Tab-separated table of C-alpha atoms in Angstrom:
chain	number	residue	atom	x	y	z
A	1	MET	CA	69.047	3.022	-86.513
A	2	VAL	CA	66.869	4.964	-85.280
A	3	ARG	CA	64.408	3.534	-82.128
A	4	PRO	CA	60.756	4.374	-82.170
A	5	VAL	CA	59.772	6.325	-78.931
A	6	GLN	CA	57.612	4.392	-77.100
A	7	PRO	CA	57.528	6.464	-74.010
A	8	VAL	CA	55.692	8.971	-75.937
A	9	ASN	CA	52.962	6.327	-77.064
A	10	ARG	CA	52.501	5.231	-73.130
A	11	LEU	CA	52.170	9.271	-72.486
A	12	ASN	CA	49.562	9.252	-75.123
A	13	HIS	CA	47.708	6.443	-74.150
A	14	ARG	CA	47.637	7.999	-70.603
A	15	ILE	CA	46.569	11.109	-71.725
A	16	SER	CA	43.903	9.497	-73.733
A	17	GLY	CA	42.860	7.937	-70.769
A	18	SER	CA	42.843	10.632	-68.762
A	19	VAL	CA	40.711	12.621	-71.527
A	20	VAL	CA	38.341	9.450	-71.939
A	21	CYS	CA	38.188	9.368	-67.620
A	22	HIS	CA	37.375	13.349	-67.814
A	23	LEU	CA	35.097	13.025	-70.028
A	24	ALA	CA	32.963	10.086	-68.435
A	25	ASP	CA	33.174	12.125	-65.327
A	26	GLU	CA	31.765	15.240	-67.185
A	27	LEU	CA	28.841	13.452	-68.692
A	28	GLY	CA	28.193	11.429	-65.314
A	29	MET	CA	28.231	15.051	-63.779
A	30	ARG	CA	25.621	16.283	-66.787
A	31	ALA	CA	23.688	13.491	-66.174
A	32	THR	CA	22.936	13.722	-62.612
A	33	LYS	CA	22.178	17.723	-63.275
A	34	ILE	CA	19.951	16.602	-66.026
A	35	ARG	CA	18.250	13.899	-63.568
A	36	TYR	CA	18.119	16.185	-60.421
A	37	ARG	CA	16.135	18.483	-62.869
A	38	LYS	CA	13.660	16.639	-64.198
A	39	ILE	CA	12.963	15.433	-60.684
A	40	MET	CA	12.505	19.192	-59.616
A	41	ASN	CA	10.276	19.283	-62.311
A	42	LYS	CA	8.250	16.735	-61.538
A	43	VAL	CA	6.726	18.715	-58.625
A	44	ILE	CA	5.750	22.013	-58.954
A	45	GLU	CA	5.467	24.306	-56.413
A	46	ALA	CA	3.041	27.207	-56.678
A	47	ASP	CA	4.135	29.710	-54.331
A	48	PHE	CA	0.650	31.150	-53.210
A	49	PHE	CA	0.808	28.456	-50.353
A	50	PRO	CA	-0.118	30.013	-46.770
A	51	ARG	CA	2.620	29.342	-44.635
A	52	GLU	CA	0.414	28.870	-41.262
A	53	SER	CA	-1.223	31.916	-41.727
A	54	ASN	CA	-5.338	31.724	-42.760
A	55	LEU	CA	-4.803	28.042	-43.252
A	56	GLU	CA	-8.180	27.533	-42.222
A	57	CYS	CA	-9.509	29.684	-45.600
A	58	SER	CA	-7.510	27.308	-47.956
A	59	TRP	CA	-9.039	24.258	-47.835
A	60	PRO	CA	-12.152	22.823	-47.533
A	61	GLY	CA	-13.665	21.275	-44.443
A	62	SER	CA	-11.242	23.482	-42.372
A	63	SER	CA	-12.623	25.273	-39.044
A	64	ALA	CA	-10.938	28.317	-37.443
A	65	THR	CA	-9.380	25.697	-35.064
A	66	SER	CA	-7.661	23.803	-37.320
A	67	ALA	CA	-4.223	25.818	-37.187
A	68	ILE	CA	-4.347	25.336	-33.695
A	69	ASP	CA	-4.797	21.098	-33.747
A	70	ARG	CA	-2.061	18.987	-34.155
A	71	LYS	CA	-0.538	18.809	-37.456
A	72	ARG	CA	-1.830	15.567	-39.370
A	73	ARG	CA	0.961	12.826	-39.895
A	74	ILE	CA	1.858	11.991	-43.369
A	75	LEU	CA	4.198	8.761	-44.220
A	76	VAL	CA	5.920	9.042	-47.728
A	77	VAL	CA	7.249	6.070	-49.163
A	78	ASP	CA	8.750	6.178	-52.374
A	79	ASN	CA	12.448	4.552	-52.890
A	80	ASP	CA	13.376	7.914	-54.988
A	81	ARG	CA	14.982	10.003	-52.180
A	82	ASP	CA	14.689	13.463	-54.126
A	83	SER	CA	11.140	13.025	-54.549
A	84	THR	CA	10.492	12.061	-51.289
A	85	ARG	CA	12.512	15.074	-49.929
A	86	LEU	CA	10.805	17.705	-52.134
A	87	VAL	CA	7.075	15.864	-51.249
A	88	LYS	CA	8.191	16.268	-47.376
A	89	ILE	CA	9.566	20.114	-47.909
A	90	LEU	CA	6.190	21.183	-49.913
A	91	LEU	CA	3.833	19.703	-47.909
A	92	GLU	CA	5.295	20.433	-44.140
A	93	ARG	CA	5.678	24.309	-45.919
A	94	THR	CA	1.781	25.015	-45.816
A	95	GLY	CA	2.096	23.894	-42.066
A	96	ARG	CA	-0.712	21.404	-41.912
A	97	TYR	CA	1.419	18.275	-42.120
A	98	SER	CA	4.254	16.229	-40.236
A	99	VAL	CA	5.975	14.620	-43.130
A	100	LEU	CA	8.403	11.580	-42.306
A	101	GLU	CA	9.993	9.761	-45.434
A	102	GLU	CA	11.056	6.291	-45.952
A	103	ASN	CA	12.913	5.141	-48.984
A	104	ASP	CA	13.481	1.327	-48.295
A	105	ALA	CA	10.034	-0.362	-48.802
A	106	THR	CA	10.985	-3.243	-46.805
A	107	LYS	CA	11.163	-1.042	-43.893
A	108	ALA	CA	7.862	0.770	-44.517
A	109	HIS	CA	5.636	-1.142	-42.380
A	110	GLN	CA	7.877	-0.634	-39.762
A	111	SER	CA	7.977	2.857	-40.036
A	112	ALA	CA	4.384	3.230	-40.173
A	113	GLN	CA	3.686	1.039	-37.307
A	114	ASN	CA	6.468	3.627	-35.116
A	115	PHE	CA	5.070	6.902	-36.784
A	116	LYS	CA	1.437	6.153	-36.682
A	117	PRO	CA	0.502	8.404	-39.634
A	118	ASP	CA	-2.547	9.712	-40.211
A	119	LEU	CA	-2.241	8.802	-44.141
A	120	ILE	CA	0.209	7.477	-46.325
A	121	LEU	CA	1.548	8.023	-49.829
A	122	LEU	CA	2.845	5.155	-51.713
A	123	ASP	CA	4.863	4.676	-54.737
A	124	ILE	CA	3.936	1.285	-56.552
A	125	VAL	CA	6.917	0.153	-58.318
A	126	MET	CA	9.849	0.190	-56.035
A	127	PRO	CA	12.591	-2.466	-56.006
A	128	GLU	CA	12.415	-5.501	-53.598
A	129	THR	CA	8.877	-4.605	-52.108
A	130	ASP	CA	6.341	-3.140	-54.129
A	131	GLY	CA	3.668	-0.654	-53.221
A	132	GLY	CA	0.953	-3.359	-53.165
A	133	GLU	CA	2.561	-5.617	-51.054
A	134	VAL	CA	3.433	-2.585	-48.531
A	135	ALA	CA	-0.659	-1.633	-48.871
A	136	ALA	CA	-1.447	-5.401	-48.189
A	137	GLN	CA	0.769	-5.116	-44.965
A	138	ILE	CA	-0.523	-1.947	-43.869
A	139	GLN	CA	-4.151	-3.721	-44.279
A	140	ALA	CA	-3.649	-6.738	-42.277
A	141	ASP	CA	-2.212	-4.886	-39.296
A	142	PRO	CA	-4.938	-4.088	-36.935
A	143	GLU	CA	-3.275	-0.959	-35.688
A	144	LEU	CA	-3.166	0.550	-39.230
A	145	GLN	CA	-5.773	-1.270	-40.925
A	146	LYS	CA	-7.754	1.692	-40.975
A	147	THR	CA	-5.064	4.148	-42.483
A	148	PRO	CA	-5.646	6.128	-45.584
A	149	VAL	CA	-3.165	5.325	-48.419
A	150	ILE	CA	-3.004	6.969	-51.758
A	151	PHE	CA	-0.885	5.628	-54.602
A	152	LEU	CA	1.706	7.926	-56.209
A	153	THR	CA	2.597	6.316	-59.658
A	154	ALA	CA	3.756	6.971	-63.325
A	155	LEU	CA	1.699	3.470	-64.123
A	156	VAL	CA	-1.602	5.641	-64.983
A	157	THR	CA	-2.200	8.929	-66.792
A	158	LYS	CA	-4.020	12.168	-65.193
A	159	ALA	CA	-7.209	11.523	-66.815
A	160	GLU	CA	-7.131	7.854	-65.158
A	161	THR	CA	-7.269	9.511	-61.760
A	162	LYS	CA	-10.311	11.321	-62.274
A	163	THR	CA	-12.192	8.090	-63.279
A	164	GLY	CA	-13.144	7.182	-59.665
A	165	LEU	CA	-11.021	4.168	-60.384
A	166	ARG	CA	-9.009	2.494	-57.605
A	167	ILE	CA	-6.028	0.496	-57.281
A	168	GLN	CA	-6.401	-2.206	-54.342
A	169	GLY	CA	-9.315	-0.214	-53.119
A	170	HIS	CA	-7.111	2.905	-52.726
A	171	PRO	CA	-6.967	5.975	-54.741
A	172	PHE	CA	-4.054	7.195	-56.592
A	173	LEU	CA	-2.288	10.337	-58.393
A	174	ALA	CA	-0.150	10.135	-61.365
A	175	LYS	CA	3.360	11.215	-61.629
A	176	PRO	CA	4.333	13.859	-61.945
A	177	ILE	CA	2.426	15.070	-59.018
A	178	SER	CA	0.707	18.657	-58.589
A	179	ILE	CA	1.363	19.675	-54.924
A	180	PRO	CA	-2.392	21.069	-55.050
A	181	GLU	CA	-3.959	18.110	-56.588
A	182	LEU	CA	-2.189	16.140	-53.624
A	183	ILE	CA	-3.135	18.638	-50.989
A	184	ASN	CA	-6.695	18.214	-51.728
A	185	ALA	CA	-6.230	13.851	-52.508
A	186	ILE	CA	-4.231	13.839	-48.854
A	187	GLU	CA	-7.450	16.422	-47.293
A	188	GLU	CA	-10.067	14.070	-49.065
A	189	ASN	CA	-9.015	10.728	-47.621
A	190	LEU	CA	-7.865	11.841	-44.394
A	191	PRO	CA	-9.981	10.464	-41.397
A	192	ALA	CA	-11.852	12.611	-39.287
A	193	ARG	CA	-10.237	13.651	-35.832
A	194	ALA	CA	-11.504	11.740	-32.841
A	195	ASP	CA	-13.348	14.175	-30.644
A	196	GLY	CA	-11.801	15.227	-27.409
């Protein structure tokens, strides 16, 4: 009497299990690569931005001394680390801004108190605390209440951003963000510098 060979079956299970794990790993890596590519496509950089030279000619309201003045502080609050990192790199590349990223909305108010930004870029849809709550905390803080906030959101279309509507009294931009549009919005909403 011939017995069935069970070790081979177990080996087949082990092999098929490892093949499944391998395929799952491959799919996970591909999903990560696709997600990263999509994020990179969210923010489009035109490589014509000036880098610290001739900045005074680039944006409306700039003066000949603006390149010498202190960089304006921008706080970017979004739970998507890749997005905040990319916005930080592209804004700082202009030479006009110092950017702090905050990826935990529950810490955004504290980060704003510590950093004392000239302007806050704030995502609306975030876990635990949404952008509306963060904006309300900022407005309730006597030291921060005059700090302009620009909402960044995928909840609106590009056309809606041009209507002049506001969310909680704040301007907003649609995601994916165009860096030239973002810089124009920042410059339009930055408070005037205090004299001397």
